[in-house]
PDB file of C-alpha atoms and ligand atoms in Angstrom:
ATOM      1  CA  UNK A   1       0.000   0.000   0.000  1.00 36.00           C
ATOM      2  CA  UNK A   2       1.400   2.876  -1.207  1.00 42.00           C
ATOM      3  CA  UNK A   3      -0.219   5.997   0.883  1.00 49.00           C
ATOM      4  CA  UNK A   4       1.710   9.128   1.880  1.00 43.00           C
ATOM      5  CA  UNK A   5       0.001  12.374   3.558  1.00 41.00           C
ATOM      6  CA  UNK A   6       1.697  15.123   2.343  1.00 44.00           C
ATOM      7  CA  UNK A   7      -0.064  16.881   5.660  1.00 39.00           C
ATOM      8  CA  UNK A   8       2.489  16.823   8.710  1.00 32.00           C
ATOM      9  CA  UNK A   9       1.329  14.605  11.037  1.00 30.00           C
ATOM     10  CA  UNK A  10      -0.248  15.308  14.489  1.00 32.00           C
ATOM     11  CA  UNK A  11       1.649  14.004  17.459  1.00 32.00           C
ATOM     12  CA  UNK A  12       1.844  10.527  17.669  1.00 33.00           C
ATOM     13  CA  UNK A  13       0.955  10.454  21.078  1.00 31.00           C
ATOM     14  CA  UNK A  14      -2.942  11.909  20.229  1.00 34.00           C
ATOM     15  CA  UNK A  15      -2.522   9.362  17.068  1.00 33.00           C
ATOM     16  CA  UNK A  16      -2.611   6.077  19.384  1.00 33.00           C
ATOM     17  CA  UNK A  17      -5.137   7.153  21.469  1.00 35.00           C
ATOM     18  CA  UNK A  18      -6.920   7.670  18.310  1.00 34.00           C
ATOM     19  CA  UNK A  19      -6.109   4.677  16.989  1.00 37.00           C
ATOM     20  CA  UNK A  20      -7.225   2.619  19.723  1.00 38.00           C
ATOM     21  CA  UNK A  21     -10.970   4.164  20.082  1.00 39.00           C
ATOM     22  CA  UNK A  22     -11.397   3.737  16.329  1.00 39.00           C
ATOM     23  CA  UNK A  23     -11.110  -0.133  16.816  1.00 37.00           C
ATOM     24  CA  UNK A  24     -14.569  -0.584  15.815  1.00 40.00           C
ATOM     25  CA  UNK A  25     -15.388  -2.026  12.575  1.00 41.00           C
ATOM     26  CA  UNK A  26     -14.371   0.527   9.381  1.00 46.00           C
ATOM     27  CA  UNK A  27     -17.691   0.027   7.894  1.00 49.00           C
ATOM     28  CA  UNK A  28     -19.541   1.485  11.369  1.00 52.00           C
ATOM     29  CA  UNK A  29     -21.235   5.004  11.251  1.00 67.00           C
ATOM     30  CA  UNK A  30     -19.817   7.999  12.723  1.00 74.00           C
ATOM     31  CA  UNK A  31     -23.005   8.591  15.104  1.00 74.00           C
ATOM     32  CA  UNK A  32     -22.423   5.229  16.468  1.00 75.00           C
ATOM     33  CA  UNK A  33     -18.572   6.474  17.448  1.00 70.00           C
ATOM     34  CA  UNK A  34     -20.224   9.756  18.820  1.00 72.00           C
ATOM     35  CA  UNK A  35     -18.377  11.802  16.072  1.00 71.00           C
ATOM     36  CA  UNK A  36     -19.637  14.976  14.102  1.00 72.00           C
ATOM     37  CA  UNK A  37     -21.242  13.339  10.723  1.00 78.00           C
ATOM     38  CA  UNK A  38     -21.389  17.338   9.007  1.00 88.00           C
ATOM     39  CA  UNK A  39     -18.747  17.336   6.798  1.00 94.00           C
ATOM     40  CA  UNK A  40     -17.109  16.939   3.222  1.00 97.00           C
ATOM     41  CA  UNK A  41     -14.802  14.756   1.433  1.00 98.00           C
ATOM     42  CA  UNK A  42     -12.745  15.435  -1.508  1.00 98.00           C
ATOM     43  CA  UNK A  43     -11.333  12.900  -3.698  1.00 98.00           C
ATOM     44  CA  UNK A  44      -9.494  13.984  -6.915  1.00 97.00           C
ATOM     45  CA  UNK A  45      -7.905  11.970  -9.567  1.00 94.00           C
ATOM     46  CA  UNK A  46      -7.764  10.746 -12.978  1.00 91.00           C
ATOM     47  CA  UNK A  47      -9.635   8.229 -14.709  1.00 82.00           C
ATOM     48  CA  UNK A  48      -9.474   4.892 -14.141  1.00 83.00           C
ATOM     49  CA  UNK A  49      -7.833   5.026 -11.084  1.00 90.00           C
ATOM     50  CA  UNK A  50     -10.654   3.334  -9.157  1.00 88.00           C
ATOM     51  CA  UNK A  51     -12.229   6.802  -7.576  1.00 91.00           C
ATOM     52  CA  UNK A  52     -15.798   6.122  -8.455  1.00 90.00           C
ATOM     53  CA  UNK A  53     -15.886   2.966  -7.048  1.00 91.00           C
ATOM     54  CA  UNK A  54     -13.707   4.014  -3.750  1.00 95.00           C
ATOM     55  CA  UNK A  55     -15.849   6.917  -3.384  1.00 96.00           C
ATOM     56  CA  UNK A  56     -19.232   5.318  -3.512  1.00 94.00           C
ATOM     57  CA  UNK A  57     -18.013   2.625  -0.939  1.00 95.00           C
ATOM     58  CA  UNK A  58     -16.359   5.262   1.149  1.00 96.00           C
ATOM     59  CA  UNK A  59     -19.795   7.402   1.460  1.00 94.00           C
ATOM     60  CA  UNK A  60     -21.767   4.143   2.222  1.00 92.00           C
ATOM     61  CA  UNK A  61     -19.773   3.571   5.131  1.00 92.00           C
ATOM     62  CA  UNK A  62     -19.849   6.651   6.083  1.00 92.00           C
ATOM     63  CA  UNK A  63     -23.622   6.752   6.386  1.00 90.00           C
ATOM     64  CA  UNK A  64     -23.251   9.894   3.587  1.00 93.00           C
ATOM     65  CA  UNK A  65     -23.586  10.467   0.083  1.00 94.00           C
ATOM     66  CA  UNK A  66     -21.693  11.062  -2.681  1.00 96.00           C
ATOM     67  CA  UNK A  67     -21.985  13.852  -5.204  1.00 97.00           C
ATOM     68  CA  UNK A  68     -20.751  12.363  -8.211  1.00 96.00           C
ATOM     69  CA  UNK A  69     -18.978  15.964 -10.617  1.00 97.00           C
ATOM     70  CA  UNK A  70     -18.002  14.283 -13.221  1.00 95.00           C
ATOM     71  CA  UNK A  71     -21.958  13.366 -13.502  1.00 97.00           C
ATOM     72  CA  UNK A  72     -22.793  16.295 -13.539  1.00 98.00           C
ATOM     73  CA  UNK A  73     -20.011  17.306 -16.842  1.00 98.00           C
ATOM     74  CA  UNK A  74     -20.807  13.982 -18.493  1.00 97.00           C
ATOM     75  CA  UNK A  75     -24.778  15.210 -17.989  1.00 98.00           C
ATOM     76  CA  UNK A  76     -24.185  18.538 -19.910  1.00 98.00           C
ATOM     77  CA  UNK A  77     -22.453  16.634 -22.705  1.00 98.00           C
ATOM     78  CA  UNK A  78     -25.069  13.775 -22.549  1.00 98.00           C
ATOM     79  CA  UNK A  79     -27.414  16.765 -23.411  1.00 98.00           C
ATOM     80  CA  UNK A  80     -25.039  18.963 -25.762  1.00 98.00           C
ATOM     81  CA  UNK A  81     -25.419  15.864 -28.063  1.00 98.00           C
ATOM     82  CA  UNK A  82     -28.737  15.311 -27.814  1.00 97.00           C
ATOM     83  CA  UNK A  83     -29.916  18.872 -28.311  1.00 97.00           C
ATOM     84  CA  UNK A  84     -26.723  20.009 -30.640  1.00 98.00           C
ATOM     85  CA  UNK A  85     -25.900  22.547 -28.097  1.00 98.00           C
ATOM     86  CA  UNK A  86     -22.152  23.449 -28.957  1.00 96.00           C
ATOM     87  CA  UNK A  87     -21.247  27.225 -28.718  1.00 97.00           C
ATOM     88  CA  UNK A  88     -19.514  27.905 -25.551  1.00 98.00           C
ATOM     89  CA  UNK A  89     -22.189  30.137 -24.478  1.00 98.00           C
ATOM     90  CA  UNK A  90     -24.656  27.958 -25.183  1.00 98.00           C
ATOM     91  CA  UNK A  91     -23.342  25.311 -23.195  1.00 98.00           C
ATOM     92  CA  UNK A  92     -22.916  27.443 -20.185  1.00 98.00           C
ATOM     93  CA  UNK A  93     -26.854  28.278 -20.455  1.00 98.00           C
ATOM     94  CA  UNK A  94     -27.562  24.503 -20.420  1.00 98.00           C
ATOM     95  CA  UNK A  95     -24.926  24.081 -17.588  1.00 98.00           C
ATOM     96  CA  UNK A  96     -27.063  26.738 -15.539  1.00 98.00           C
ATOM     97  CA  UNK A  97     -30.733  24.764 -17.018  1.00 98.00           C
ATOM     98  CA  UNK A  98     -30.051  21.870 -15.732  1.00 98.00           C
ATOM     99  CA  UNK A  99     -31.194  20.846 -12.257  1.00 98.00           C
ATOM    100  CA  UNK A 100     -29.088  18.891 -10.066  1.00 98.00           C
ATOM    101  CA  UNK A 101     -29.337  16.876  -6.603  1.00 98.00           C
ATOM    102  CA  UNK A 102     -28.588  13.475  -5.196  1.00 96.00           C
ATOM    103  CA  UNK A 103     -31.079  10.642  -4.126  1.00 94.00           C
ATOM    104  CA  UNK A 104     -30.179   9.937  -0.651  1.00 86.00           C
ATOM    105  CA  UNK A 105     -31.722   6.683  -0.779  1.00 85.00           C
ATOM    106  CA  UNK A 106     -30.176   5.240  -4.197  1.00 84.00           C
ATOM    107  CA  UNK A 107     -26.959   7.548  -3.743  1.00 83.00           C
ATOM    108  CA  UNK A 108     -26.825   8.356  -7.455  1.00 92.00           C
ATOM    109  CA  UNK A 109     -26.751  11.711  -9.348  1.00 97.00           C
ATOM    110  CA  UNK A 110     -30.405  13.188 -10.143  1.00 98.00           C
ATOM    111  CA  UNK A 111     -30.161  15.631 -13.453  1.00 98.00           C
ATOM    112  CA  UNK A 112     -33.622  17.215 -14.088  1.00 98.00           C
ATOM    113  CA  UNK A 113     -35.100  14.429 -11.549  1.00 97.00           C
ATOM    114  CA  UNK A 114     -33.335  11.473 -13.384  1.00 97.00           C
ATOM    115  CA  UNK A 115     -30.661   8.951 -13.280  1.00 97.00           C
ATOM    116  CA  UNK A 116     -28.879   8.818 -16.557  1.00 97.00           C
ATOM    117  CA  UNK A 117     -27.039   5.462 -15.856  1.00 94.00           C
ATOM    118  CA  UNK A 118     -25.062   4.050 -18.423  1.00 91.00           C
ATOM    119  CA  UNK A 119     -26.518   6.883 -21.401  1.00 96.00           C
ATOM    120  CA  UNK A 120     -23.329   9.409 -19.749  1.00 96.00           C
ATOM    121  CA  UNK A 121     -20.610   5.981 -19.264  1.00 90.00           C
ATOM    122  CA  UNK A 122     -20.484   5.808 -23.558  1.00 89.00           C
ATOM    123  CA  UNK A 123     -16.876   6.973 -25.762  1.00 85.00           C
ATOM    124  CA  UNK A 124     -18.954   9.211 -27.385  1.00 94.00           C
ATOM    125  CA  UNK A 125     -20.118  11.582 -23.806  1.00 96.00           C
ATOM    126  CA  UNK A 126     -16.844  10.991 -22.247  1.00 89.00           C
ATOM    127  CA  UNK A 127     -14.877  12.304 -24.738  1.00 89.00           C
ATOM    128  CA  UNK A 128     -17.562  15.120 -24.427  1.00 95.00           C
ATOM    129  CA  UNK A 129     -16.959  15.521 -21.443  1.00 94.00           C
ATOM    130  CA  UNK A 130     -13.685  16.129 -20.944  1.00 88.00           C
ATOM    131  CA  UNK A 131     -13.879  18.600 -24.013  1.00 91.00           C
ATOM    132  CA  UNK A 132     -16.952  20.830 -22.776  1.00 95.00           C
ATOM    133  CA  UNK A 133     -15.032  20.453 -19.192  1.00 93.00           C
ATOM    134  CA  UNK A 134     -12.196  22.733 -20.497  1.00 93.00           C
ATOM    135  CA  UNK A 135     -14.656  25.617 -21.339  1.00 96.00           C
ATOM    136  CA  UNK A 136     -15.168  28.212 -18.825  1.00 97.00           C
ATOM    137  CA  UNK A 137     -18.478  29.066 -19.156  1.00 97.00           C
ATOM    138  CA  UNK A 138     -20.002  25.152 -18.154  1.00 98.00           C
ATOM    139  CA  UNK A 139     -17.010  24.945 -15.288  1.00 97.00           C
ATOM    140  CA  UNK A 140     -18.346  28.698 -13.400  1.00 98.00           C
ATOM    141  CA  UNK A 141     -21.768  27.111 -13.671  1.00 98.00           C
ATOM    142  CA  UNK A 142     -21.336  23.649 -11.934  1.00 98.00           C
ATOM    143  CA  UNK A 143     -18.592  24.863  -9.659  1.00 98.00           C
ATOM    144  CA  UNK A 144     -21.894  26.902  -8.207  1.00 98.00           C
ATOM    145  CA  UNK A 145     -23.697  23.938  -8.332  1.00 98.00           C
ATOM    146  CA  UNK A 146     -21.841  21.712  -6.648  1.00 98.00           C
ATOM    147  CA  UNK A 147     -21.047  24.083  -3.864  1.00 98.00           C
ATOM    148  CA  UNK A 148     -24.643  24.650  -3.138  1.00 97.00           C
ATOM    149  CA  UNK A 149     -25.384  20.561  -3.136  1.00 97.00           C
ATOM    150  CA  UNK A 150     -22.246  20.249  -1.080  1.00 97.00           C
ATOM    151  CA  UNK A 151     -23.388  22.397   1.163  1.00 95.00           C
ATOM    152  CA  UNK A 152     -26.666  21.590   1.243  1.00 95.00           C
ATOM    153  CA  UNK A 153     -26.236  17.683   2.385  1.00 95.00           C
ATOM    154  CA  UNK A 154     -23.192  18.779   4.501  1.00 94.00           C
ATOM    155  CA  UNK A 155     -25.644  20.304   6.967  1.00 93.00           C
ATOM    156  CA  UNK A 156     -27.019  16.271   7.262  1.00 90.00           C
ATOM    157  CA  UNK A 157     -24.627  13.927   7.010  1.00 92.00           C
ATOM    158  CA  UNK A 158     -20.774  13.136   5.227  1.00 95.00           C
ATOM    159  CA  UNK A 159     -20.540  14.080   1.900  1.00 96.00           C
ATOM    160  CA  UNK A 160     -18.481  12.664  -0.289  1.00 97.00           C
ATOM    161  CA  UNK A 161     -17.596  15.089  -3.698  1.00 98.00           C
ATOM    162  CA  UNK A 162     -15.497  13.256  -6.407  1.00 97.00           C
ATOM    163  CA  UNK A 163     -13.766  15.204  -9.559  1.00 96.00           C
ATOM    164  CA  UNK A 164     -11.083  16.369 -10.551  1.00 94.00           C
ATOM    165  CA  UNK A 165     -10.960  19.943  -8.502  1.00 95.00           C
ATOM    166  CA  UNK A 166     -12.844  19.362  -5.948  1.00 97.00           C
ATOM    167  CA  UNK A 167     -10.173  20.080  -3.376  1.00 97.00           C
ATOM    168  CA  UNK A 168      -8.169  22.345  -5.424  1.00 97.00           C
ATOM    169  CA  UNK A 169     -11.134  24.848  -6.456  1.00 96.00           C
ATOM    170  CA  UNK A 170     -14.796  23.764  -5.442  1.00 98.00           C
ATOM    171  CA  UNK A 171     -14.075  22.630  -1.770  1.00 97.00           C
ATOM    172  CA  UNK A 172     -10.232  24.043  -0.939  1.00 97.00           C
ATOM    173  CA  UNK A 173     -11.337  24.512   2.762  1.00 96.00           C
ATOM    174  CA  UNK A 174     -12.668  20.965   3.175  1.00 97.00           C
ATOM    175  CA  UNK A 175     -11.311  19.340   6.268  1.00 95.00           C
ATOM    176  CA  UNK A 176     -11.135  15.627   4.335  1.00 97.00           C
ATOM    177  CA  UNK A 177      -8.746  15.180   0.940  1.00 98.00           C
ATOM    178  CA  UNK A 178      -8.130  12.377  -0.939  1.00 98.00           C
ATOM    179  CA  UNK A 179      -5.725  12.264  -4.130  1.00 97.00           C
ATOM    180  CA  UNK A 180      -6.705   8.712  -5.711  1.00 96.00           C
ATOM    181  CA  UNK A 181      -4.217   7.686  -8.311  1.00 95.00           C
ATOM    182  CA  UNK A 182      -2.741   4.586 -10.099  1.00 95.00           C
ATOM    183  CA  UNK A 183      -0.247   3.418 -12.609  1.00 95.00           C
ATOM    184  CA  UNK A 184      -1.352   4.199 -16.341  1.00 94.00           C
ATOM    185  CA  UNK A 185      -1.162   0.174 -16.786  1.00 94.00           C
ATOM    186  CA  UNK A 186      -3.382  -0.536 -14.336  1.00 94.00           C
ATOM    187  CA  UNK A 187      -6.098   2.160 -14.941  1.00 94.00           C
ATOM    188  CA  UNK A 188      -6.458   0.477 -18.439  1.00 94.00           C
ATOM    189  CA  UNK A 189      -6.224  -2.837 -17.422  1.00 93.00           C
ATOM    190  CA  UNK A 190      -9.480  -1.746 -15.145  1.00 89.00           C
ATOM    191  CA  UNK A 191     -11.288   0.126 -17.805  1.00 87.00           C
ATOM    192  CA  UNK A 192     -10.996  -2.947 -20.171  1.00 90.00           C
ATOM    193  CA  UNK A 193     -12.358  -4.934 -17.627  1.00 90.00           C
ATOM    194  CA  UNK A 194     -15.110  -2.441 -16.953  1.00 82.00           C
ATOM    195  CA  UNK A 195     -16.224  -2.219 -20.535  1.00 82.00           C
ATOM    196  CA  UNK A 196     -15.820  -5.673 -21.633  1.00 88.00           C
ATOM    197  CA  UNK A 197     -18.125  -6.407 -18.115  1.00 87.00           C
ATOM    198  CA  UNK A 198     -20.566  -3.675 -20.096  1.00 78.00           C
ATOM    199  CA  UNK A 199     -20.384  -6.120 -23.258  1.00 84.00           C
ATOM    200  CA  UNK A 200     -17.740  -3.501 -25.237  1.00 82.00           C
ATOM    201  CA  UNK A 201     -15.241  -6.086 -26.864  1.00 86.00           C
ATOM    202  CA  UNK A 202     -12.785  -5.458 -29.675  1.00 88.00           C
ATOM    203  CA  UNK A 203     -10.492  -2.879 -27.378  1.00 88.00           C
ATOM    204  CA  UNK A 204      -7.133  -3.498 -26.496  1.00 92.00           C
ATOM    205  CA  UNK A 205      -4.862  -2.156 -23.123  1.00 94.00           C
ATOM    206  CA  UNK A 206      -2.645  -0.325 -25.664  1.00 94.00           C
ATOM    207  CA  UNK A 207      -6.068   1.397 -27.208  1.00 93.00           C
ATOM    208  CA  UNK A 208      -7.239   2.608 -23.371  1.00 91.00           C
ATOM    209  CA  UNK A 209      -3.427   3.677 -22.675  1.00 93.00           C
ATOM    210  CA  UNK A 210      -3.697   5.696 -26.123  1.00 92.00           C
ATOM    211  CA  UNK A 211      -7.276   7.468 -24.912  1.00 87.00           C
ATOM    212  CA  UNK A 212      -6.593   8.042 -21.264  1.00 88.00           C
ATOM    213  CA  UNK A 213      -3.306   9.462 -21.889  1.00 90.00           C
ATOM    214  CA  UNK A 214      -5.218  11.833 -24.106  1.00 87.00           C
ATOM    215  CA  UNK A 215      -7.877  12.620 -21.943  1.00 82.00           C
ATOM    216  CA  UNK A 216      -5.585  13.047 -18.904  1.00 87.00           C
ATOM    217  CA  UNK A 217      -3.099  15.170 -20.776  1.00 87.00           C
ATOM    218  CA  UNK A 218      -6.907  17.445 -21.800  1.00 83.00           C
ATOM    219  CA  UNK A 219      -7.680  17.828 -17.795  1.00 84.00           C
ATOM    220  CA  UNK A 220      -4.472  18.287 -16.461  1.00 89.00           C
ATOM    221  CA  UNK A 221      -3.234  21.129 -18.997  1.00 91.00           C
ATOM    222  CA  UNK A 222      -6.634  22.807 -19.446  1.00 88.00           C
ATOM    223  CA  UNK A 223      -5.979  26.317 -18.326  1.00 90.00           C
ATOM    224  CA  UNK A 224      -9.092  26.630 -15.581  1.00 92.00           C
ATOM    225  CA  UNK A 225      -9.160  24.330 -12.867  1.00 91.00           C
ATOM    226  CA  UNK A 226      -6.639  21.795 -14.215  1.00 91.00           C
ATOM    227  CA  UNK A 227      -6.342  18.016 -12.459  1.00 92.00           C
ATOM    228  CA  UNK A 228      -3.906  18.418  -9.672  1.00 93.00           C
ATOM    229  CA  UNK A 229      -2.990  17.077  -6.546  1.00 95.00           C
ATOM    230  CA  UNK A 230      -4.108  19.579  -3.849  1.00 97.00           C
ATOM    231  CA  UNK A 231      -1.498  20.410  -1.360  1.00 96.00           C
ATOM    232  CA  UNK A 232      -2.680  19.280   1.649  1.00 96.00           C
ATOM    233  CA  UNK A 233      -4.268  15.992   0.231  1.00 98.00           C
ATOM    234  CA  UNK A 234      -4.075  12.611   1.256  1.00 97.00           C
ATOM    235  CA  UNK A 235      -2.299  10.352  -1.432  1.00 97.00           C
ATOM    236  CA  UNK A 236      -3.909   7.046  -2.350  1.00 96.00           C
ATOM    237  CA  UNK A 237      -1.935   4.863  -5.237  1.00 95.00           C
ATOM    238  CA  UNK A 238      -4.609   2.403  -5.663  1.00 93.00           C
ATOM    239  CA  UNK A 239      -1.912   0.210  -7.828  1.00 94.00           C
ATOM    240  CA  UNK A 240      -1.412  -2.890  -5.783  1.00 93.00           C
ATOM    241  CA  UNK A 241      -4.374  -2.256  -3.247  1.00 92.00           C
ATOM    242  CA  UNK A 242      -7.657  -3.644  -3.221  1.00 90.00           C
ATOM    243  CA  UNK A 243     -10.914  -1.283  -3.406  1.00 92.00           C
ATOM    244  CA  UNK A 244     -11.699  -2.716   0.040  1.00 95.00           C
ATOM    245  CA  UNK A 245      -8.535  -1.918   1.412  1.00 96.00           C
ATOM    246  CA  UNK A 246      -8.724   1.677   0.183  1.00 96.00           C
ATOM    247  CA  UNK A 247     -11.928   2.528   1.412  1.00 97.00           C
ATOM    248  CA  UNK A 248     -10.881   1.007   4.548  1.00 96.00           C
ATOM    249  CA  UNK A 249      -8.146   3.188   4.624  1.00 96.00           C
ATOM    250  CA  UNK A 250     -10.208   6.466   4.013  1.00 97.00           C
ATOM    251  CA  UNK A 251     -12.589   6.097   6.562  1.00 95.00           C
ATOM    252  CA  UNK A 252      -9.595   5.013   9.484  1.00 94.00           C
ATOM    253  CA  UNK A 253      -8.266   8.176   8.354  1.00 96.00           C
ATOM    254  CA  UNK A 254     -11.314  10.335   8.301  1.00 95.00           C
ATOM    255  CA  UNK A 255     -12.433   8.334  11.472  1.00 92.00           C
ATOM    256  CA  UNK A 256      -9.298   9.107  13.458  1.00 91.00           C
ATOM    257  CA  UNK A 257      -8.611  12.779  13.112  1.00 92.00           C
ATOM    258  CA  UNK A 258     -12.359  13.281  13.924  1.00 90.00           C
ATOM    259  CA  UNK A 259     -11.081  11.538  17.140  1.00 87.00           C
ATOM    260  CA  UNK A 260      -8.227  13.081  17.418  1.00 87.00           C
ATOM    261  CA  UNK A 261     -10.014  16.519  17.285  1.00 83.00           C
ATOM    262  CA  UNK A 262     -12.780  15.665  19.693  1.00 78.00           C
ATOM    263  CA  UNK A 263     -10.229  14.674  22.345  1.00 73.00           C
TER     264      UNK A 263
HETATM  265  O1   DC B  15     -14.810  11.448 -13.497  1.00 58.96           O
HETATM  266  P1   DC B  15     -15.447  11.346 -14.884  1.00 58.96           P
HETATM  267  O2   DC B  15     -14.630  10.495 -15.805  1.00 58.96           O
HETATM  268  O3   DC B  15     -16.880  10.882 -14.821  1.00 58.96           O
HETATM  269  O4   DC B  15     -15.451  12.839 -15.475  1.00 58.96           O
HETATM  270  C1   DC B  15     -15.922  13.124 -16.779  1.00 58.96           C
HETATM  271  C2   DC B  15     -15.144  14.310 -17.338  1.00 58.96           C
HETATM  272  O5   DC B  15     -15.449  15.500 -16.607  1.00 58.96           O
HETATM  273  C3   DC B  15     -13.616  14.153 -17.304  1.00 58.96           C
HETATM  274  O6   DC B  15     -13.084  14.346 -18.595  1.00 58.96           O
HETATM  275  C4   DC B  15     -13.111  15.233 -16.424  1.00 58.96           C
HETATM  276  C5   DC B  15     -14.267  16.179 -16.232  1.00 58.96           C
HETATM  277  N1   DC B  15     -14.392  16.618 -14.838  1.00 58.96           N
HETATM  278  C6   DC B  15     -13.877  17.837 -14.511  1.00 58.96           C
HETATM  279  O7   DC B  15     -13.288  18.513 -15.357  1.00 58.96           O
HETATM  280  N2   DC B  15     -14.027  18.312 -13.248  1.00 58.96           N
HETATM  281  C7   DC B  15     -14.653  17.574 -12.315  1.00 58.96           C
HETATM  282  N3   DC B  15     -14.786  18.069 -11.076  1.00 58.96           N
HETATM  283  C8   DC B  15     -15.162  16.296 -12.634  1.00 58.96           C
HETATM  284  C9   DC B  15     -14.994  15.828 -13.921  1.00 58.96           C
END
């Protein structure tokens, strides 16, 4: 397990005291523990790297939700296709249109009142995605969005926001961040696996190399809001660990400094 906090870390002396309360099962609620539940989470990273999954597990064991961003881009390009939306303008006013929230029950992203499941997981809208993602106009929009959501469901319970700068722009006071990354290799190896479990065949490893490297060279050198690790961020190199073991991870961590600051 390769995890590094590039936070310095609080005395060690708090940190076993910590560690010792937080015993109890990693899947257990905060209430149970007597902890604050109010809060959000940040996890950043590219694709492939195992975030969605980690991040959904994560907010399920925290009793929380998660506010899926990347939803919420893929949603505006799901809809730039369908209603040939493509001036920049244009796609800001159908960034503002559309209506977001969460369903607390299923924990997936509502746009206009509805899950869009697999119609925003196809080549065509995540290629959209990341190229409508770049443009400033659709970024102001949803940053406001997902601030207000964030906010809104902080008030409740955990949140847990997912992107790609969530802790660098949308949340950068956020007392929880998580950088979620993993070897190029891998992250294709994964997204094969994902598609072909969708019933895509005919793509190779080399092809997904070829397209993320793209895609992540697109978000992490577009000039507004840019993937990148935020400072004070958690590292999680998902390479050799298992999703279990990450989420498992995430919420000891979260778990213990919420200790650690009640003491
Ligand atoms: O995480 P994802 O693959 O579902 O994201 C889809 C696209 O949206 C991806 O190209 C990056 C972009 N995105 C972004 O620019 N900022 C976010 N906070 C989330 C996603």
């Amino acid at each position: 397990m390769k995890a590094a906090n590039k936070k310095s870390p609080s005395s060690s002396r708090k940190k076993s005291s910590a560690k010792k309360k937080a015993a109890s099962p990693s899947s257990s609620g905060l209430k149970e523990l007597g902890l604050k539940t109010g809060f959000i989470v940040t996890i950043d990273g590219p694709a492939g790297a195992g975030k969605s999954t980690v991040s959904k597990q994560l907010a399920e064991s925290l009793d929380g939700i998660l506010l899926d961003t990347g939803g919420m881009y893929r949603s505006v390009a799901y809809y730039s296709i369908r209603e040939g939306v493509t001036s920049a303008a244009d796609l800001g006013k159908l960034a503002r249109r559309l209506e977001f929230d969460v369903d607390p029950e299923a924990k997936k992203l509502l746009t206009n009142g509805e899950d869009l499941g697999h119609r925003i997981r196809t080549e065509e809208v995540s290629n959209n995605s990341s190229a409508i993602s770049k443009l400033r106009s659709v970024r102001t929009a949803l940053t406001s969005k997902q601030r207000s959501l964030g906010k809104k469901w902080a008030k409740k319970m955990p949140v847990v926001v997912e992107g790609r700068d969530i802790g660098t722009v949308v949340f950068k006071a956020a007392p929880f961040k998580f950088f979620v990354t993993a070897s190029p290799e891998v992250r294709a190896e994964r997204r094969l696996a994902q598609l072909e479990r969708q019933g895509v065949t005919g793509l190779s490893v080399k092809a997904i190399l070829k397209q993320n490297e793209q895609r992540d060279k697109q978000d992490s050198t577009r000039k507004i809001a840019p993937l990148k690790c935020p400072d004070d961020a958690v590292i999680v190199d998902t390479s050799s660990m298992g999703i279990a073991q990450v989420v498992h991870f995430m919420g000891d961590h979260i778990r213990n400094r919420l200790l650690i600051e009640q003491e």
